[in-house]
Amino acid sequence: MAEETVKATDTVDTFKQLILAKLRYSVGKDPGNAFAHDWFEAVALAARDHLIDHWEDASLQVDRQEQKRVYYLSLEFLIGRLLVDNLSNLGLLDTAREALAQLDVDFEQIRNLEPDAALGNGGLGRLAACFMESMATLNIAAHGYGIRYEHGLFRQVVVDGWQQEHTETWLDFGNPWEFERPEVSYSVGFGGSVVNLADSGDISRHEWHPNEQVRAIAYDTPVVGWRHSSVNTLRLWRARAEEDLQLERFNAGDHFGAVADVVKAESISRVLYPADSTEAGQELRLRQEFFFVSASLQDLIARHLELNLDIHSLPDRVAIQLNDTHPAIAVAELMRLLVDVYRLEWFEAWKLTTATLSYTNHTLLPEALESWPVSLMERLLPRHMQIIYLINAYHIDSLRAKDIHDFDLLRSISLIDEDHGRRVRMGNLAFLGSHSINGVSALHTNLMRKSVFSDFHRLYPERINNKTNGVTFRRWLFQANPQLTELLVGALGEGVLDTPETTLRSLEPFAAKSSFRKQFAAQRQHAKKALAELVRERMGISLDTQAIFDVQVKRIHEYKRQLLNLLHTVALYQAMRNDPATDWAPRVKIFAGKAAASYHQAKLIIKLANDISRTVNADPTLRGLLKVVFIPNYNVSLAEVIIPAADLSEQISTAGLEASGTSNMKFALNGALTIGTLDGANVEMSEQIGRENMFIFGMTAQQVAARSRRDLNMSAEVAASERLAGALEAIRSGVFSPDDPGRYTGLIDGLLAHDRFLVCADFQAYWEAQRKVDILWRTPDRWWQAAVLNTARTGWFSSDRTIREYAKEIWNVSGIDS
Ligand code: 26V
């Protein structure tokens, strides 16, 4: 049946029949008794049928053409919903809509029933998802490898202004996109001991005898590219115990003990770690890392050998990208497999390992750099610890042979940190084990060269390279913003859908056409109304869609400086009250984002946003000039509604601290103007878009470094700005927290004494930039001209461009001919 249906299903009628067949034979329902969710499942399964044939074809082509495969190892894939993504890339979106309409089913309703797969925290995980889509689009044979978490990132509920974390349950109704592959499973060991078998030359043979085995079971999700170019695989591992039940213990009456091992093993894939800095260090996290790395390496080596290829040719046919240091244990595990299992000589194995692996760094924040206590490694991964010691020793030998004896240098590049209770530095391990180390924006890469990896960079000046991030335009423009897409197609032709990177540039002349600017503004109104409707429904707050929608949505982090935005909000509130005669531009301040559960300061910032929101929104003297909303539970699908509706995009991190940012690109692509610091990819955005079409303000990374070296006391800055002092004092004294006037005293006093992220130091410049925003808003012709130019000049930030660079400069692969 699949065969026929797949071949000729571009017609609405055949697709309709397919949906009905799925509803009946796979879901077990009829149109008469089907719930909305049953329809969702039926359509998803119908779409999935279309993926399958392409999927097999693609895999065969790769082998026939002796192509190299890319393996993207990531602990996070922040995928979001897949129904519209898949239908749209298959070219079936309109067909499906029409088929459902004929069946009297509301497509908009059922698309919103799909759970949002949140197997990631933020930027790093979403980047992995964008990359998977781009690799499929570019016909690059790629597999994503990660963990099939039973629970993704927590659901954020805001109660009385405070964040609460609730368990996320995306799998409750099953997952129509995945295929369980019980036959694809590997055993992953932990603990135990290492046996030294026999001495041969200077390196002895070792065998690791783990005392615990966990089974990794594969779950495959097809990833289809634009115009079903090719279909790749996202393979996620679920952890299972080797034995479901220890019958002996059970029979002896120990009913809990009989399943204790099951609980322990399966906890590995139970839940995503809900933090994107600090808080690591737990054993379970290290177990997750090793679990998915070991299963993935075993799997890709098995695939290599099945093709009758020699293990020595691994780097010719395999490129492995490590998404941050989370999979860095791959360096030691690949060495173990090559040396202990495939009996390669150490230096040959090392050559293959470094030629195969490459590593992307996503943050310079010291608290987010991973390291593991040596004692924990010795207990959990004894053989890997030996290998790490050996890698370290051979490396130091090789430097000494080159007459490098500088003690400080040797300390800084060592894989072992001796200063903090002996820890393995995963960044150093990833660096040494890789032939390429890349940062994610030009500024970030340069800072990598100057800071964390400066000594490595001196020794290996060729290894660090830049790959500025990008985003997939299919999801973040075509799917999220069909109105703007239609306008672009009308202006530039259908070609913009296939080559937006280059074609968008031809939009530039349209910025000068008043009729086009009006249409551009009209599609924005449409998106703003949709967002306003969502806010009204979910929060009971009504928004003025004529006001500037001023948006900051991202994880809550001190370095991202939501606090700076809130200080501006309060200062603006005070100015509007004190100065009612001024013709203020109306504003809606929109916030959303999750805080790590244990990050108290970030949770307090959420509470502050909600306290300010409550106070401001209830103040009649403002006449609706200012509204503040904190929209709960930010996730990919909410982003798809918020981003097209933004007039102003807040990208205001302390310069030097945001590695790249990717929402900055999504906003600009949709025509929002950016107010931002010269940080991360904002720098390159300003080069592409033109500074005159953005609101760039504040200290540069260099100035930040210099100011931070001086001191972090902000008395002088506060004394110099009445507005800042007024805003701080209002928050401090409880204007927004009358129920608990002391709630923010600590927060504000802390800020004055030790402003690590230079919020106060950048306040005045930020205030002034915001007034430029008001002025531009008052001259719509100029505002919309800049908006159109933002869309026209953001083509370079396509993840297709990024992936092409990885393919050429790191992986040495090209797309398959289909
Ligand atoms: C670190 C940790 C530390 C231990 C606990 C779990 C955990 C999870 C994730 C991370 C790394 C977070 C790094 C990250 O997300 N970086 C972001 O990467 C984006 C894509 O490159 C980039 O746009 C953002 O600027 C950068 O913050």
PDB file of N, CA and C and ligand atoms in Angstrom, residues 76 121-125 127 273 275-280 285 324 326 361-363 367-368 370 440 469 559-560 657-662, ligand 1:
ATOM      1  N   GLU A  76      21.676  17.394  22.884  1.00  0.00           N
ATOM      2  CA  GLU A  76      20.409  18.124  22.767  1.00  0.00           C
ATOM      3  C   GLU A  76      19.997  18.293  21.312  1.00  0.00           C
ATOM      4  N   ASN A 121      17.895  22.646  25.709  1.00  0.00           N
ATOM      5  CA  ASN A 121      17.705  23.776  26.609  1.00  0.00           C
ATOM      6  C   ASN A 121      17.487  25.086  25.882  1.00  0.00           C
ATOM      7  N   GLY A 122      18.265  25.310  24.823  1.00  0.00           N
ATOM      8  CA  GLY A 122      18.224  26.620  24.184  1.00  0.00           C
ATOM      9  C   GLY A 122      18.990  26.606  22.887  1.00  0.00           C
ATOM     10  N   GLY A 123      19.861  27.605  22.728  1.00  0.00           N
ATOM     11  CA  GLY A 123      20.541  27.837  21.448  1.00  0.00           C
ATOM     12  C   GLY A 123      21.299  26.639  20.897  1.00  0.00           C
ATOM     13  N   LEU A 124      22.015  25.964  21.775  1.00  0.00           N
ATOM     14  CA  LEU A 124      22.840  24.847  21.299  1.00  0.00           C
ATOM     15  C   LEU A 124      21.978  23.717  20.730  1.00  0.00           C
ATOM     16  N   GLY A 125      20.873  23.419  21.405  1.00  0.00           N
ATOM     17  CA  GLY A 125      20.004  22.347  20.957  1.00  0.00           C
ATOM     18  C   GLY A 125      19.221  22.724  19.707  1.00  0.00           C
ATOM     19  N   LEU A 127      20.219  24.846  17.458  1.00  0.00           N
ATOM     20  CA  LEU A 127      21.179  24.863  16.348  1.00  0.00           C
ATOM     21  C   LEU A 127      21.313  23.453  15.764  1.00  0.00           C
ATOM     22  N   TYR A 273      18.882  17.241  31.217  1.00  0.00           N
ATOM     23  CA  TYR A 273      19.383  18.161  32.243  1.00  0.00           C
ATOM     24  C   TYR A 273      18.921  19.573  31.940  1.00  0.00           C
ATOM     25  N   ALA A 275      19.649  22.587  32.628  1.00  0.00           N
ATOM     26  CA  ALA A 275      20.492  23.748  32.898  1.00  0.00           C
ATOM     27  C   ALA A 275      21.398  23.932  31.703  1.00  0.00           C
ATOM     28  N   ASP A 276      21.767  25.172  31.436  1.00  0.00           N
ATOM     29  CA  ASP A 276      22.704  25.344  30.331  1.00  0.00           C
ATOM     30  C   ASP A 276      23.992  26.019  30.802  1.00  0.00           C
ATOM     31  N   SER A 277      24.178  26.038  32.100  1.00  0.00           N
ATOM     32  CA  SER A 277      25.502  26.342  32.647  1.00  0.00           C
ATOM     33  C   SER A 277      25.489  25.813  34.078  1.00  0.00           C
ATOM     34  N   THR A 278      26.643  25.724  34.663  1.00  0.00           N
ATOM     35  CA  THR A 278      26.812  25.180  36.019  1.00  0.00           C
ATOM     36  C   THR A 278      26.039  23.884  36.249  1.00  0.00           C
ATOM     37  N   GLU A 279      25.895  23.560  37.481  1.00  0.00           N
ATOM     38  CA  GLU A 279      25.021  22.487  37.929  1.00  0.00           C
ATOM     39  C   GLU A 279      25.387  21.097  37.425  1.00  0.00           C
ATOM     40  N   ALA A 280      26.328  20.997  36.516  1.00  0.00           N
ATOM     41  CA  ALA A 280      26.681  19.658  36.039  1.00  0.00           C
ATOM     42  C   ALA A 280      27.329  18.915  37.199  1.00  0.00           C
ATOM     43  N   ARG A 285      24.731  12.786  34.784  1.00  0.00           N
ATOM     44  CA  ARG A 285      25.043  13.526  33.564  1.00  0.00           C
ATOM     45  C   ARG A 285      26.214  12.864  32.821  1.00  0.00           C
ATOM     46  N   ASP A 324      29.691  20.832  21.339  1.00  0.00           N
ATOM     47  CA  ASP A 324      30.249  21.226  22.632  1.00  0.00           C
ATOM     48  C   ASP A 324      30.997  20.039  23.255  1.00  0.00           C
ATOM     49  N   HIS A 326      29.987  18.094  25.571  1.00  0.00           N
ATOM     50  CA  HIS A 326      29.132  17.041  26.160  1.00  0.00           C
ATOM     51  C   HIS A 326      29.460  15.645  25.620  1.00  0.00           C
ATOM     52  N   ASN A 361      32.819  24.715  20.007  1.00  0.00           N
ATOM     53  CA  ASN A 361      32.664  25.330  21.328  1.00  0.00           C
ATOM     54  C   ASN A 361      31.505  26.336  21.270  1.00  0.00           C
ATOM     55  N   HIS A 362      30.644  26.334  22.308  1.00  0.00           N
ATOM     56  CA  HIS A 362      29.466  27.212  22.282  1.00  0.00           C
ATOM     57  C   HIS A 362      29.412  28.209  23.423  1.00  0.00           C
ATOM     58  N   THR A 363      30.398  28.229  24.259  1.00  0.00           N
ATOM     59  CA  THR A 363      30.356  29.209  25.339  1.00  0.00           C
ATOM     60  C   THR A 363      31.736  29.400  25.938  1.00  0.00           C
ATOM     61  N   GLU A 367      31.852  29.074  34.110  1.00  0.00           N
ATOM     62  CA  GLU A 367      31.026  28.129  34.881  1.00  0.00           C
ATOM     63  C   GLU A 367      30.375  27.067  34.004  1.00  0.00           C
ATOM     64  N   ALA A 368      30.385  27.266  32.677  1.00  0.00           N
ATOM     65  CA  ALA A 368      29.764  26.272  31.798  1.00  0.00           C
ATOM     66  C   ALA A 368      30.791  25.337  31.165  1.00  0.00           C
ATOM     67  N   GLU A 370      32.952  22.265  31.022  1.00  0.00           N
ATOM     68  CA  GLU A 370      32.802  21.000  31.730  1.00  0.00           C
ATOM     69  C   GLU A 370      34.124  20.427  32.232  1.00  0.00           C
ATOM     70  N   VAL A 440      31.446  29.902  17.090  1.00  0.00           N
ATOM     71  CA  VAL A 440      30.164  30.030  16.403  1.00  0.00           C
ATOM     72  C   VAL A 440      29.839  31.442  15.923  1.00  0.00           C
ATOM     73  N   ASN A 469      27.114  30.808  13.138  1.00  0.00           N
ATOM     74  CA  ASN A 469      25.836  30.090  13.156  1.00  0.00           C
ATOM     75  C   ASN A 469      24.874  30.593  12.093  1.00  0.00           C
ATOM     76  N   TYR A 559      23.933  37.124  32.170  1.00  0.00           N
ATOM     77  CA  TYR A 559      24.743  37.746  31.121  1.00  0.00           C
ATOM     78  C   TYR A 559      23.909  38.219  29.928  1.00  0.00           C
ATOM     79  N   LYS A 560      22.705  37.648  29.779  1.00  0.00           N
ATOM     80  CA  LYS A 560      21.828  38.091  28.685  1.00  0.00           C
ATOM     81  C   LYS A 560      21.129  39.399  29.046  1.00  0.00           C
ATOM     82  N   LEU A 657      30.183  37.892  25.829  1.00  0.00           N
ATOM     83  CA  LEU A 657      29.672  36.743  26.567  1.00  0.00           C
ATOM     84  C   LEU A 657      28.668  35.872  25.805  1.00  0.00           C
ATOM     85  N   GLU A 658      27.958  36.435  24.842  1.00  0.00           N
ATOM     86  CA  GLU A 658      27.028  35.615  24.045  1.00  0.00           C
ATOM     87  C   GLU A 658      27.820  35.070  22.864  1.00  0.00           C
ATOM     88  N   ALA A 659      28.004  33.759  22.819  1.00  0.00           N
ATOM     89  CA  ALA A 659      28.885  33.206  21.787  1.00  0.00           C
ATOM     90  C   ALA A 659      28.419  33.625  20.392  1.00  0.00           C
ATOM     91  N   SER A 660      27.134  33.482  20.132  1.00  0.00           N
ATOM     92  CA  SER A 660      26.622  33.882  18.815  1.00  0.00           C
ATOM     93  C   SER A 660      25.241  34.502  18.956  1.00  0.00           C
ATOM     94  N   GLY A 661      24.331  33.725  19.545  1.00  0.00           N
ATOM     95  CA  GLY A 661      22.925  34.075  19.489  1.00  0.00           C
ATOM     96  C   GLY A 661      22.393  33.538  18.165  1.00  0.00           C
ATOM     97  N   THR A 662      21.160  33.080  18.155  1.00  0.00           N
ATOM     98  CA  THR A 662      20.546  32.662  16.888  1.00  0.00           C
ATOM     99  C   THR A 662      19.158  33.281  16.761  1.00  0.00           C
TER     100      THR A 662
HETATM  101  C1  26V B   1      26.298  23.610  29.340  1.00  0.00           C
HETATM  102  C2  26V B   1      25.854  22.805  30.338  1.00  0.00           C
HETATM  103  C3  26V B   1      26.651  22.728  31.551  1.00  0.00           C
HETATM  104  C4  26V B   1      26.261  21.587  32.407  1.00  0.00           C
HETATM  105  C5  26V B   1      24.790  21.390  32.530  1.00  0.00           C
HETATM  106  C6  26V B   1      24.153  21.171  31.208  1.00  0.00           C
HETATM  107  C7  26V B   1      24.665  22.094  30.170  1.00  0.00           C
HETATM  108  C8  26V B   1      23.957  22.234  29.006  1.00  0.00           C
HETATM  109  C9  26V B   1      24.425  23.050  28.022  1.00  0.00           C
HETATM  110  C10 26V B   1      25.582  23.749  28.200  1.00  0.00           C
HETATM  111  C11 26V B   1      26.128  24.585  27.120  1.00  0.00           C
HETATM  112  C12 26V B   1      25.304  25.708  26.794  1.00  0.00           C
HETATM  113  C13 26V B   1      25.983  26.424  25.688  1.00  0.00           C
HETATM  114  C14 26V B   1      25.023  27.086  24.768  1.00  0.00           C
HETATM  115  O1  26V B   1      23.851  26.767  24.688  1.00  0.00           O
HETATM  116  N1  26V B   1      25.557  27.993  24.036  1.00  0.00           N
HETATM  117  C15 26V B   1      24.780  28.742  23.088  1.00  0.00           C
HETATM  118  O2  26V B   1      25.021  28.147  21.815  1.00  0.00           O
HETATM  119  C16 26V B   1      24.311  28.814  20.796  1.00  0.00           C
HETATM  120  C17 26V B   1      24.551  28.030  19.514  1.00  0.00           C
HETATM  121  O3  26V B   1      25.881  28.097  19.164  1.00  0.00           O
HETATM  122  C18 26V B   1      24.781  30.243  20.697  1.00  0.00           C
HETATM  123  O4  26V B   1      24.018  30.901  19.714  1.00  0.00           O
HETATM  124  C19 26V B   1      24.598  30.964  22.030  1.00  0.00           C
HETATM  125  O5  26V B   1      25.151  32.245  21.985  1.00  0.00           O
HETATM  126  C20 26V B   1      25.287  30.172  23.122  1.00  0.00           C
HETATM  127  O6  26V B   1      24.992  30.722  24.396  1.00  0.00           O
END
